[in-house]
Each structure stands twice: as C-alpha cells, then as structure tokens.
Tab-separated table of N, CA, C and O in Angstrom:
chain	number	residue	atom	x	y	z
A	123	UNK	N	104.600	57.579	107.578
A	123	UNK	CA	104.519	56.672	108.695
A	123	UNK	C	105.825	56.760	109.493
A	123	UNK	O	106.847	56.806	108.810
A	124	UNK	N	105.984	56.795	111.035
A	124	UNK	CA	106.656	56.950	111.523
A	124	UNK	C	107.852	55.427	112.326
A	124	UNK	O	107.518	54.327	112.765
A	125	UNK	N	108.550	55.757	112.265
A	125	UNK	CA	109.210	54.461	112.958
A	125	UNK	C	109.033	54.296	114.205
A	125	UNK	O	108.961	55.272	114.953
A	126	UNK	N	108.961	53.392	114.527
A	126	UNK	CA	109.245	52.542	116.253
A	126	UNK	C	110.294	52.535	116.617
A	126	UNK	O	110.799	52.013	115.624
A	127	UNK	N	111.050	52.687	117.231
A	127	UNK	CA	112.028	52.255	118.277
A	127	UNK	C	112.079	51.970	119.351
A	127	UNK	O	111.410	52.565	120.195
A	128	UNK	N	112.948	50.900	119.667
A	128	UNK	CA	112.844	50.204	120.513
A	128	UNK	C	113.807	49.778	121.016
A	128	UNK	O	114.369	48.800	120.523
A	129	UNK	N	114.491	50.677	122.669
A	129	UNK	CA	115.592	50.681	122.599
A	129	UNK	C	116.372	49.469	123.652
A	129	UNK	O	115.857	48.733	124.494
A	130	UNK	N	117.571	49.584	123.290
A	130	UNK	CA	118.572	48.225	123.528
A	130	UNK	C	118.328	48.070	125.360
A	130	UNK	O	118.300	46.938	125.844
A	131	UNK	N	118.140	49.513	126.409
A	131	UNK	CA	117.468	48.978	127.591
A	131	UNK	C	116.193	48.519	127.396
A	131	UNK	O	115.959	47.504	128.053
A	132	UNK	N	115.493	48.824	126.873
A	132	UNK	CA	114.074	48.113	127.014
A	132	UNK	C	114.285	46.987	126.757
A	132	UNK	O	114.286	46.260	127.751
A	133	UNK	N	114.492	46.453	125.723
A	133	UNK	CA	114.878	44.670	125.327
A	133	UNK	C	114.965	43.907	126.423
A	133	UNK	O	114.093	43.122	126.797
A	134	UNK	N	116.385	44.191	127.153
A	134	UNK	CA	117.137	43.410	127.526
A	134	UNK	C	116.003	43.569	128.965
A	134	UNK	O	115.779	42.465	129.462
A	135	UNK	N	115.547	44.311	129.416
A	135	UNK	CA	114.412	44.917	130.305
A	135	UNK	C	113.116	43.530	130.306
A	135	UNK	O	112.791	42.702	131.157
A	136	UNK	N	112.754	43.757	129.223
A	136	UNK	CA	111.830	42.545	128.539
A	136	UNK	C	112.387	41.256	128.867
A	136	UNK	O	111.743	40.323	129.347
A	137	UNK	N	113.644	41.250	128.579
A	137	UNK	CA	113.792	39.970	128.496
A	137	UNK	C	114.450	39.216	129.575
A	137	UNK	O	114.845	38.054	129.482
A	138	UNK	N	114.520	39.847	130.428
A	138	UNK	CA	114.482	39.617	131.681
A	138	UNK	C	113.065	38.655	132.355
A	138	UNK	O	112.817	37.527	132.782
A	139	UNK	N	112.474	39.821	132.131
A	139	UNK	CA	111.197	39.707	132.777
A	139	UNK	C	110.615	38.408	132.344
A	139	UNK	O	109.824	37.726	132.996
A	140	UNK	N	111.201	38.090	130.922
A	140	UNK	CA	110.588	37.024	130.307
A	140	UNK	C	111.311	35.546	131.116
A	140	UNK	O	110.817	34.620	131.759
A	141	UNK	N	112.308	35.800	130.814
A	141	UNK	CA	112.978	34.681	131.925
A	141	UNK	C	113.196	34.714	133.181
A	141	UNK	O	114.085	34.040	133.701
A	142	UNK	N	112.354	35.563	133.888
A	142	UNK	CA	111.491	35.928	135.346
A	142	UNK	C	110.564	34.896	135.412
A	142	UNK	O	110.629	33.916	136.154
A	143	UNK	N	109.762	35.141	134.662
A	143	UNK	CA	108.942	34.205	134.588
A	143	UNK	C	108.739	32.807	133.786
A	143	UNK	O	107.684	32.173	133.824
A	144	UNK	N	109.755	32.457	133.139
A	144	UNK	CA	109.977	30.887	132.884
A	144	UNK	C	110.912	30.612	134.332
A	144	UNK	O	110.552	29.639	134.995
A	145	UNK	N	111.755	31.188	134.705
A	145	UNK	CA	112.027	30.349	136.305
A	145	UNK	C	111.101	30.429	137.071
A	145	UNK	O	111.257	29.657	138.018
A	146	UNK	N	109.838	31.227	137.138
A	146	UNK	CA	109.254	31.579	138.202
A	146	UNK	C	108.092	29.969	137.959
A	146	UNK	O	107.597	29.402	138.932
A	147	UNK	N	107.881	29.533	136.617
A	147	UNK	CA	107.296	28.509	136.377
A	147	UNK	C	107.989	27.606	136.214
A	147	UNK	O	107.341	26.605	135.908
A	148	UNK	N	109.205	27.425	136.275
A	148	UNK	CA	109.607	25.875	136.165
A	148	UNK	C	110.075	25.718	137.625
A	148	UNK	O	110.211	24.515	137.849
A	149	UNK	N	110.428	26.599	138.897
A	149	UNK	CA	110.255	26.419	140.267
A	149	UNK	C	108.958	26.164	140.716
A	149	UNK	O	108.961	25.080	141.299
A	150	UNK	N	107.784	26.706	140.706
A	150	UNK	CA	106.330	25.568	140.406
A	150	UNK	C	106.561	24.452	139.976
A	150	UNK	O	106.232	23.599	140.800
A	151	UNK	N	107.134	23.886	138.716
A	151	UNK	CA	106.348	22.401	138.807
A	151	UNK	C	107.867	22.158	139.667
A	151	UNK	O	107.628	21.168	140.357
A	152	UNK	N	109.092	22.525	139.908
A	152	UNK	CA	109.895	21.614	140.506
A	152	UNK	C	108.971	21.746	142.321
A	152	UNK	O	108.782	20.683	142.912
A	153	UNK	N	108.686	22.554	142.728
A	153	UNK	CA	107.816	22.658	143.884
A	153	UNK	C	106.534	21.956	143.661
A	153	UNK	O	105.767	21.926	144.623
A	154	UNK	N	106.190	21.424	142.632
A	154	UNK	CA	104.854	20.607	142.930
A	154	UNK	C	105.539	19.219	142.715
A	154	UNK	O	104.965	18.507	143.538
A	155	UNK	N	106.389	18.502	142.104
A	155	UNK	CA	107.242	17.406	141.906
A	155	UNK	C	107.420	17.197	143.297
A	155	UNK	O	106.738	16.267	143.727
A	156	UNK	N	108.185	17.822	144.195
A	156	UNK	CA	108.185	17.506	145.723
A	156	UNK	C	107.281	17.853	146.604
A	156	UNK	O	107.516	18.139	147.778
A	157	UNK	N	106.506	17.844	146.215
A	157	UNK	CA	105.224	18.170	147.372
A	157	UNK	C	104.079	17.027	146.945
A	157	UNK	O	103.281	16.538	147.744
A	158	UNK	N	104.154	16.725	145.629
A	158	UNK	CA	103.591	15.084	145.440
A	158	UNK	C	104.262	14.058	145.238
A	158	UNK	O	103.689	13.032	144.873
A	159	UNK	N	105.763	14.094	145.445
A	159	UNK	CA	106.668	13.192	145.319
A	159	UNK	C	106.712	12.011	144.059
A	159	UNK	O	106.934	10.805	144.165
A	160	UNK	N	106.402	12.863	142.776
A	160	UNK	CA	106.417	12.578	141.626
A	160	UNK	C	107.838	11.872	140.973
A	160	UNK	O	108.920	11.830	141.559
A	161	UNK	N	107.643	11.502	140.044
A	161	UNK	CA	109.150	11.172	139.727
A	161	UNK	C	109.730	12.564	139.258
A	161	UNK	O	109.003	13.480	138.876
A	162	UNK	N	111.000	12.633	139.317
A	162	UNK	CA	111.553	13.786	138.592
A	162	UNK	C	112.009	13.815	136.947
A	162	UNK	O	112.531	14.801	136.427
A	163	UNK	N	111.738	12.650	136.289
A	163	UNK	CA	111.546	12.740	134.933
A	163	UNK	C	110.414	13.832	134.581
A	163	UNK	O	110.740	14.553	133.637
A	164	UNK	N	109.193	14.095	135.124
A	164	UNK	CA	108.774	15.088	134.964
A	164	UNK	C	109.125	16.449	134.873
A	164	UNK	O	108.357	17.320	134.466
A	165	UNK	N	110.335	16.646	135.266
A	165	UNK	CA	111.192	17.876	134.789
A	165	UNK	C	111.298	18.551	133.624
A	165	UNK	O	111.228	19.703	133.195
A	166	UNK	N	111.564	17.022	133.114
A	166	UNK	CA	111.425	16.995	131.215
A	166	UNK	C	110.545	16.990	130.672
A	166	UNK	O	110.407	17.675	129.659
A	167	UNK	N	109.516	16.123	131.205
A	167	UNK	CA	108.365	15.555	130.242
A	167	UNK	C	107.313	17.033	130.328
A	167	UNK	O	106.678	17.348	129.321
A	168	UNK	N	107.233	17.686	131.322
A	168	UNK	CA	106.296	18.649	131.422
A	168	UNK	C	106.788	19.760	130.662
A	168	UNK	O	105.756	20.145	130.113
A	169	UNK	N	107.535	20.376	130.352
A	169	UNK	CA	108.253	21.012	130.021
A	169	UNK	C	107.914	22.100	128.908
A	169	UNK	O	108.255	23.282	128.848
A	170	UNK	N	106.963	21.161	127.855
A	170	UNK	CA	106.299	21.936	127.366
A	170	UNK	C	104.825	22.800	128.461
A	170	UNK	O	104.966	24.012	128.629
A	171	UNK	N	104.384	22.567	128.684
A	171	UNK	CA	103.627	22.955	129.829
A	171	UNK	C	104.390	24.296	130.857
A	171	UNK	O	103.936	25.403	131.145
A	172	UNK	N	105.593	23.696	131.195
A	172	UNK	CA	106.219	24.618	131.510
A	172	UNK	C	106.399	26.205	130.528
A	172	UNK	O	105.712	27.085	131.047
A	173	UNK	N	106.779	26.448	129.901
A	173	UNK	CA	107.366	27.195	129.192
A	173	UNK	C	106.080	27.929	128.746
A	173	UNK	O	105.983	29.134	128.517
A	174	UNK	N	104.966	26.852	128.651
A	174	UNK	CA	103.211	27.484	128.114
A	174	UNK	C	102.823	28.420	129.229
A	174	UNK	O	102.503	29.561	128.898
A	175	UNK	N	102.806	28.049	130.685
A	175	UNK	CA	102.839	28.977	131.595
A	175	UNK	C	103.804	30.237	131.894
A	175	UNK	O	103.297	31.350	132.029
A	176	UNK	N	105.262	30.042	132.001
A	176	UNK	CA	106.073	31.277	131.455
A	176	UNK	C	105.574	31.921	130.763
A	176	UNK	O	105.348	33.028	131.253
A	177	UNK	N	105.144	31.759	129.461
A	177	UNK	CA	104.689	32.936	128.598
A	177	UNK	C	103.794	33.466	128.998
A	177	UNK	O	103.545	34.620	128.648
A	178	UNK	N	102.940	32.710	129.956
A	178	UNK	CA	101.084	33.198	130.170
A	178	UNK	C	101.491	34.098	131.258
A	178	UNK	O	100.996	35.223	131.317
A	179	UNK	N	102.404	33.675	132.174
A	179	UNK	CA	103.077	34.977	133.442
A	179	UNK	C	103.724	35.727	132.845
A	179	UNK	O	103.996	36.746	133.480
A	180	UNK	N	104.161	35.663	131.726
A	180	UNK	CA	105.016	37.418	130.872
A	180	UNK	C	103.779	37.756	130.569
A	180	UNK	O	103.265	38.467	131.432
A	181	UNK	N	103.065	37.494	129.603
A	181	UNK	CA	102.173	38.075	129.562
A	181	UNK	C	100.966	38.732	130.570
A	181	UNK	O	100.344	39.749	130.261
A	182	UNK	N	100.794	38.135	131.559
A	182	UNK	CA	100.211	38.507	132.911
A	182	UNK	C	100.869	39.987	133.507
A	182	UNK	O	100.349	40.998	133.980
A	183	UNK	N	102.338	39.559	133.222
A	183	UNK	CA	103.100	40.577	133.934
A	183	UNK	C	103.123	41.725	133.215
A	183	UNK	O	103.276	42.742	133.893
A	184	UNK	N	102.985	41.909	131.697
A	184	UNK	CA	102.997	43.002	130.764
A	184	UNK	C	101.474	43.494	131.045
A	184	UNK	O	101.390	44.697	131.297
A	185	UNK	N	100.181	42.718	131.043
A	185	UNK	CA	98.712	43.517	131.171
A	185	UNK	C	98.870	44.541	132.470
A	185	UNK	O	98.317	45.640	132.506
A	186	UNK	N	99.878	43.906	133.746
A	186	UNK	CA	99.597	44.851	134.945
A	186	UNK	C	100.411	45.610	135.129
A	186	UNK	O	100.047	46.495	135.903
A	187	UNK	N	101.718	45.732	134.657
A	187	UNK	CA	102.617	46.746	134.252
A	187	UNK	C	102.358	47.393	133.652
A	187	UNK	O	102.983	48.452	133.707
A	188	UNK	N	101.175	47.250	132.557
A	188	UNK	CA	100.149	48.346	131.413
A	188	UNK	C	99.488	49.568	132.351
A	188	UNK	O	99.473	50.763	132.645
A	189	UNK	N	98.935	48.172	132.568
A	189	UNK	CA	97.599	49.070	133.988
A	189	UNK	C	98.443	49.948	135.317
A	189	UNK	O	97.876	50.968	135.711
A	190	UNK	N	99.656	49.588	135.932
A	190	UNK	CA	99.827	50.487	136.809
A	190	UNK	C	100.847	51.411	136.530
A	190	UNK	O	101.620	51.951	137.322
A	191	UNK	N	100.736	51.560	135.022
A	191	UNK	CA	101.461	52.702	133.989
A	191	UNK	C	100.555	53.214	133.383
A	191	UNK	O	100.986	54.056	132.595
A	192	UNK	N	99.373	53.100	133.369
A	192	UNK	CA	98.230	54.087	133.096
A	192	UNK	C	97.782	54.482	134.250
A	192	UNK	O	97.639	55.704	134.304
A	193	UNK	N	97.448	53.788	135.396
A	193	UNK	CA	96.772	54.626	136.436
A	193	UNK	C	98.332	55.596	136.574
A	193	UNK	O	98.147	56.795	136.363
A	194	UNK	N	99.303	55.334	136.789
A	194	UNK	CA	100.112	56.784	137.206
A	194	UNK	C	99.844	57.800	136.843
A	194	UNK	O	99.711	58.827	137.507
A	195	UNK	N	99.684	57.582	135.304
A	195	UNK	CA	99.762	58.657	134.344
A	195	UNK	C	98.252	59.045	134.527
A	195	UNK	O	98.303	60.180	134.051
A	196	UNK	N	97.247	58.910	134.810
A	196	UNK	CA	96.180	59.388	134.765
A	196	UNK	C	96.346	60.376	136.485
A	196	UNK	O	95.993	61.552	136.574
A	197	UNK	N	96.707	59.888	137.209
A	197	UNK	CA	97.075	60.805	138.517
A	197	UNK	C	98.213	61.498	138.432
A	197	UNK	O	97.899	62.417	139.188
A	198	UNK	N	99.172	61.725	138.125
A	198	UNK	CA	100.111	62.293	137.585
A	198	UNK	C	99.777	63.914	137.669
A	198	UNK	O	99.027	64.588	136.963
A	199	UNK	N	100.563	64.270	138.729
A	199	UNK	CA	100.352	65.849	138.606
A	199	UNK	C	101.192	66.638	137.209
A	199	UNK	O	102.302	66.485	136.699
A	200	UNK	N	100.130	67.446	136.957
A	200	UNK	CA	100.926	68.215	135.407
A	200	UNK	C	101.588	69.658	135.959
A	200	UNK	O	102.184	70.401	135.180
C-alpha cells in the first residue's frame, strides 16, 4: 500500500479556502443583521449556524474545484 502525501502548500492552500469561507459566512449573517436591523447579539448567538454554513461553502467550493479540474483534464491537449 502506498502512502499519501500531502504537501505543506496544499494545506495551508486548503486552509485558506476554509477560512474563505467562514468569513464569507459570517459577513452574511453580519449583512443580514443590518438589513433587518436585528440586534447584534446575534453575532454570537448564531454562530453556530454560522460556522455550519462555512463548512457547507468549503465544501461547495471543493465539489466545483473537483469538477473544473476534471473538465480541464478531460480537454487537455496530450
């Protein structure tokens, strides 16, 4: 059986992306907090919610980064 590796740019690559998208969702609810003029204790209180969506946009963002890394490679002159 062969090993994986998995190297120290990719990670940090990942993990970017990952906290791409927990700001990209906690600027949503702070943009829906002022656009219904909510209290801003909701910052906190949602929070779990928050972080549930972050993951669901990394993950969003890894299925279509899949997909437009297979269509290349399937057009991809040899």
């Amino acid at each position: 059986m062969n090993d994986i590796l998995i190297t120290v740019n990719r990670q940090k690559r990942e993990i970017r992306w990952l906290c791409g998208a927990l700001v990209a969702a906690l600027l949503m609810n702070v943009f829906a907090i002022a656009a219904y003029h909510t209290s801003w204790k909701e910052l906190w209180t949602q929070l779990p919610w928050v972080v549930c969506i972050g993951i669901g946009l990394y993950i969003l963002s890894v299925i279509l980064r899949g997909l437009v890394r297979g269509v290349r490679q399937l057009f991809r002159k040899k």
